[in-house]
Amino acid sequence: MDVRVIGGLFAVLLLILSCFSQCEAYKLTGKVSVSAVKVSSYSAETRVLVQGAAGKSHVGFLQNDGKFVVSGLQAGLYLVEVASNNYFFDRARVEIAVGGKVKARKDHPLQPSAGAQIHYPLKFVAKEPMKFFTPRETWSIKDVLMQPMILIMVLPILLMVCLPKMMGNIDPEAQKQMQEDVPNIFSQSQEMPYELTDVFQYIFPEKKGKKPSATKKAVAAPRKR
């Protein structure tokens, strides 16, 4: 038999096998549970939605024990979520390889491949009940105390009460030094100049014994009549 004929038959055989592998259907299994709640109370209104990359969606229903089976799936990537009116569940991303091997990980909205890997069969546990209303705000003493006006009134009183006690614990020599420094600070603040010329004169004082300039003498000397 010719080598070309044998090669052609081998290629046709591989093509047939690949078509069978692509047409082979797989299934997903898992369980949905809500802590301290019977399955019968939420199984009727709960659905398992499996959405593929091509846009095809599959729906699974819960059994009496909370388990589900979604069949008719081909190899590929899928997003699995539990649709419920009363409870919120985390989503999962599933990869079905050729041959039926399944890998699952938590869904990450921004980076799908960054989610933590989870075990298979899938287990969905209710994260929290659905919240349809915002709880009414209640009166609290903390809200009253944290108002700016209350803080402005309370803080000075606390300082007046706490500062004397803090000063009593200071070393007597350091306390005496502080008492001597306070009058010096007030005297320096009174001597500070308020005009630009006085500022320069305060920064650069004239040396003692320096003769005044001729222009200053002329200005300072009174006119003779």
PDB file of N, CA and C in Angstrom, residues 49 51 77-82 88-95 103-119 122-124 127:
ATOM      1  N   LEU A  49     -26.820  28.602  37.354  1.00  0.00           N
ATOM      2  CA  LEU A  49     -26.618  29.094  35.994  1.00  0.00           C
ATOM      3  C   LEU A  49     -25.183  28.843  35.571  1.00  0.00           C
ATOM      4  N   GLN A  51     -22.705  29.592  32.427  1.00  0.00           N
ATOM      5  CA  GLN A  51     -22.577  30.394  31.211  1.00  0.00           C
ATOM      6  C   GLN A  51     -21.212  30.134  30.581  1.00  0.00           C
ATOM      7  N   LEU A  77     -14.299  26.842  29.144  1.00  0.00           N
ATOM      8  CA  LEU A  77     -14.381  27.634  30.373  1.00  0.00           C
ATOM      9  C   LEU A  77     -15.829  28.043  30.623  1.00  0.00           C
ATOM     10  N   TYR A  78     -16.229  28.018  31.904  1.00  0.00           N
ATOM     11  CA  TYR A  78     -17.610  28.343  32.263  1.00  0.00           C
ATOM     12  C   TYR A  78     -17.622  29.171  33.547  1.00  0.00           C
ATOM     13  N   LEU A  79     -18.626  30.032  33.625  1.00  0.00           N
ATOM     14  CA  LEU A  79     -18.892  30.811  34.835  1.00  0.00           C
ATOM     15  C   LEU A  79     -20.135  30.239  35.497  1.00  0.00           C
ATOM     16  N   VAL A  80     -19.980  29.803  36.740  1.00  0.00           N
ATOM     17  CA  VAL A  80     -21.074  29.146  37.463  1.00  0.00           C
ATOM     18  C   VAL A  80     -21.513  30.053  38.599  1.00  0.00           C
ATOM     19  N   GLU A  81     -22.798  30.321  38.675  1.00  0.00           N
ATOM     20  CA  GLU A  81     -23.346  31.140  39.759  1.00  0.00           C
ATOM     21  C   GLU A  81     -24.690  30.588  40.193  1.00  0.00           C
ATOM     22  N   VAL A  82     -25.013  30.853  41.453  1.00  0.00           N
ATOM     23  CA  VAL A  82     -26.280  30.398  42.028  1.00  0.00           C
ATOM     24  C   VAL A  82     -27.218  31.597  42.093  1.00  0.00           C
ATOM     25  N   PHE A  88     -27.218  35.306  48.991  1.00  0.00           N
ATOM     26  CA  PHE A  88     -26.131  35.693  48.086  1.00  0.00           C
ATOM     27  C   PHE A  88     -25.026  34.647  48.151  1.00  0.00           C
ATOM     28  N   PHE A  89     -24.583  34.171  46.970  1.00  0.00           N
ATOM     29  CA  PHE A  89     -23.540  33.152  46.863  1.00  0.00           C
ATOM     30  C   PHE A  89     -22.377  33.685  46.027  1.00  0.00           C
ATOM     31  N   ASP A  90     -21.179  33.221  46.338  1.00  0.00           N
ATOM     32  CA  ASP A  90     -20.011  33.545  45.514  1.00  0.00           C
ATOM     33  C   ASP A  90     -20.069  32.764  44.206  1.00  0.00           C
ATOM     34  N   ARG A  91     -19.480  33.367  43.179  1.00  0.00           N
ATOM     35  CA  ARG A  91     -19.434  32.713  41.873  1.00  0.00           C
ATOM     36  C   ARG A  91     -18.143  31.914  41.712  1.00  0.00           C
ATOM     37  N   ALA A  92     -18.128  31.015  40.753  1.00  0.00           N
ATOM     38  CA  ALA A  92     -16.958  30.176  40.504  1.00  0.00           C
ATOM     39  C   ALA A  92     -16.720  30.080  39.000  1.00  0.00           C
ATOM     40  N   ARG A  93     -15.455  29.925  38.634  1.00  0.00           N
ATOM     41  CA  ARG A  93     -15.065  29.695  37.239  1.00  0.00           C
ATOM     42  C   ARG A  93     -14.565  28.259  37.110  1.00  0.00           C
ATOM     43  N   VAL A  94     -15.051  27.583  36.101  1.00  0.00           N
ATOM     44  CA  VAL A  94     -14.765  26.158  35.918  1.00  0.00           C
ATOM     45  C   VAL A  94     -14.152  25.946  34.542  1.00  0.00           C
ATOM     46  N   GLU A  95     -13.134  25.118  34.501  1.00  0.00           N
ATOM     47  CA  GLU A  95     -12.497  24.721  33.238  1.00  0.00           C
ATOM     48  C   GLU A  95     -12.655  23.216  33.072  1.00  0.00           C
ATOM     49  N   LYS A 103     -11.384  21.663  36.640  1.00  0.00           N
ATOM     50  CA  LYS A 103     -10.656  22.529  37.563  1.00  0.00           C
ATOM     51  C   LYS A 103     -11.543  23.720  37.885  1.00  0.00           C
ATOM     52  N   ALA A 104     -11.630  24.058  39.162  1.00  0.00           N
ATOM     53  CA  ALA A 104     -12.507  25.149  39.595  1.00  0.00           C
ATOM     54  C   ALA A 104     -11.721  26.128  40.460  1.00  0.00           C
ATOM     55  N   ARG A 105     -12.109  27.402  40.373  1.00  0.00           N
ATOM     56  CA  ARG A 105     -11.522  28.443  41.195  1.00  0.00           C
ATOM     57  C   ARG A 105     -12.564  29.528  41.432  1.00  0.00           C
ATOM     58  N   LYS A 106     -12.358  30.305  42.496  1.00  0.00           N
ATOM     59  CA  LYS A 106     -13.279  31.403  42.795  1.00  0.00           C
ATOM     60  C   LYS A 106     -13.199  32.478  41.711  1.00  0.00           C
ATOM     61  N   ASP A 107     -14.322  33.108  41.477  1.00  0.00           N
ATOM     62  CA  ASP A 107     -14.365  34.138  40.437  1.00  0.00           C
ATOM     63  C   ASP A 107     -13.781  35.438  40.958  1.00  0.00           C
ATOM     64  N   HIS A 108     -12.847  36.007  40.199  1.00  0.00           N
ATOM     65  CA  HIS A 108     -12.252  37.314  40.488  1.00  0.00           C
ATOM     66  C   HIS A 108     -12.710  38.269  39.394  1.00  0.00           C
ATOM     67  N   PRO A 109     -13.458  39.347  39.754  1.00  0.00           N
ATOM     68  CA  PRO A 109     -14.035  40.197  38.708  1.00  0.00           C
ATOM     69  C   PRO A 109     -12.999  40.843  37.787  1.00  0.00           C
ATOM     70  N   LEU A 110     -11.847  41.249  38.340  1.00  0.00           N
ATOM     71  CA  LEU A 110     -10.849  41.959  37.540  1.00  0.00           C
ATOM     72  C   LEU A 110      -9.862  41.009  36.877  1.00  0.00           C
ATOM     73  N   GLN A 111      -9.422  39.972  37.583  1.00  0.00           N
ATOM     74  CA  GLN A 111      -8.462  39.011  37.054  1.00  0.00           C
ATOM     75  C   GLN A 111      -9.032  37.606  37.230  1.00  0.00           C
ATOM     76  N   PRO A 112      -9.657  37.064  36.194  1.00  0.00           N
ATOM     77  CA  PRO A 112     -10.294  35.744  36.336  1.00  0.00           C
ATOM     78  C   PRO A 112      -9.324  34.637  36.735  1.00  0.00           C
ATOM     79  N   SER A 113      -8.066  34.746  36.320  1.00  0.00           N
ATOM     80  CA  SER A 113      -7.099  33.687  36.635  1.00  0.00           C
ATOM     81  C   SER A 113      -6.473  33.848  38.013  1.00  0.00           C
ATOM     82  N   ALA A 114      -6.808  34.912  38.745  1.00  0.00           N
ATOM     83  CA  ALA A 114      -6.201  35.171  40.049  1.00  0.00           C
ATOM     84  C   ALA A 114      -7.017  34.615  41.212  1.00  0.00           C
ATOM     85  N   GLY A 115      -8.169  34.017  40.927  1.00  0.00           N
ATOM     86  CA  GLY A 115      -9.005  33.478  41.999  1.00  0.00           C
ATOM     87  C   GLY A 115      -8.389  32.250  42.644  1.00  0.00           C
ATOM     88  N   ALA A 116      -8.707  32.038  43.899  1.00  0.00           N
ATOM     89  CA  ALA A 116      -8.180  30.886  44.635  1.00  0.00           C
ATOM     90  C   ALA A 116      -8.835  29.600  44.129  1.00  0.00           C
ATOM     91  N   GLN A 117      -8.044  28.553  44.051  1.00  0.00           N
ATOM     92  CA  GLN A 117      -8.545  27.270  43.565  1.00  0.00           C
ATOM     93  C   GLN A 117      -9.422  26.603  44.627  1.00  0.00           C
ATOM     94  N   ILE A 118     -10.512  26.007  44.186  1.00  0.00           N
ATOM     95  CA  ILE A 118     -11.454  25.343  45.081  1.00  0.00           C
ATOM     96  C   ILE A 118     -11.624  23.885  44.638  1.00  0.00           C
ATOM     97  N   HIS A 119     -12.195  23.087  45.530  1.00  0.00           N
ATOM     98  CA  HIS A 119     -12.338  21.662  45.266  1.00  0.00           C
ATOM     99  C   HIS A 119     -13.554  21.402  44.368  1.00  0.00           C
ATOM    100  N   LEU A 122     -18.370  21.115  43.167  1.00  0.00           N
ATOM    101  CA  LEU A 122     -18.536  22.473  43.672  1.00  0.00           C
ATOM    102  C   LEU A 122     -19.407  22.486  44.926  1.00  0.00           C
ATOM    103  N   LYS A 123     -19.068  23.403  45.827  1.00  0.00           N
ATOM    104  CA  LYS A 123     -19.860  23.610  47.044  1.00  0.00           C
ATOM    105  C   LYS A 123     -20.130  25.099  47.195  1.00  0.00           C
ATOM    106  N   PHE A 124     -21.391  25.469  47.112  1.00  0.00           N
ATOM    107  CA  PHE A 124     -21.804  26.860  47.265  1.00  0.00           C
ATOM    108  C   PHE A 124     -22.504  27.010  48.614  1.00  0.00           C
ATOM    109  N   LYS A 127     -23.352  33.236  51.452  1.00  0.00           N
ATOM    110  CA  LYS A 127     -22.463  34.191  52.106  1.00  0.00           C
ATOM    111  C   LYS A 127     -23.220  35.066  53.090  1.00  0.00           C
TER     112      LYS A 127
END
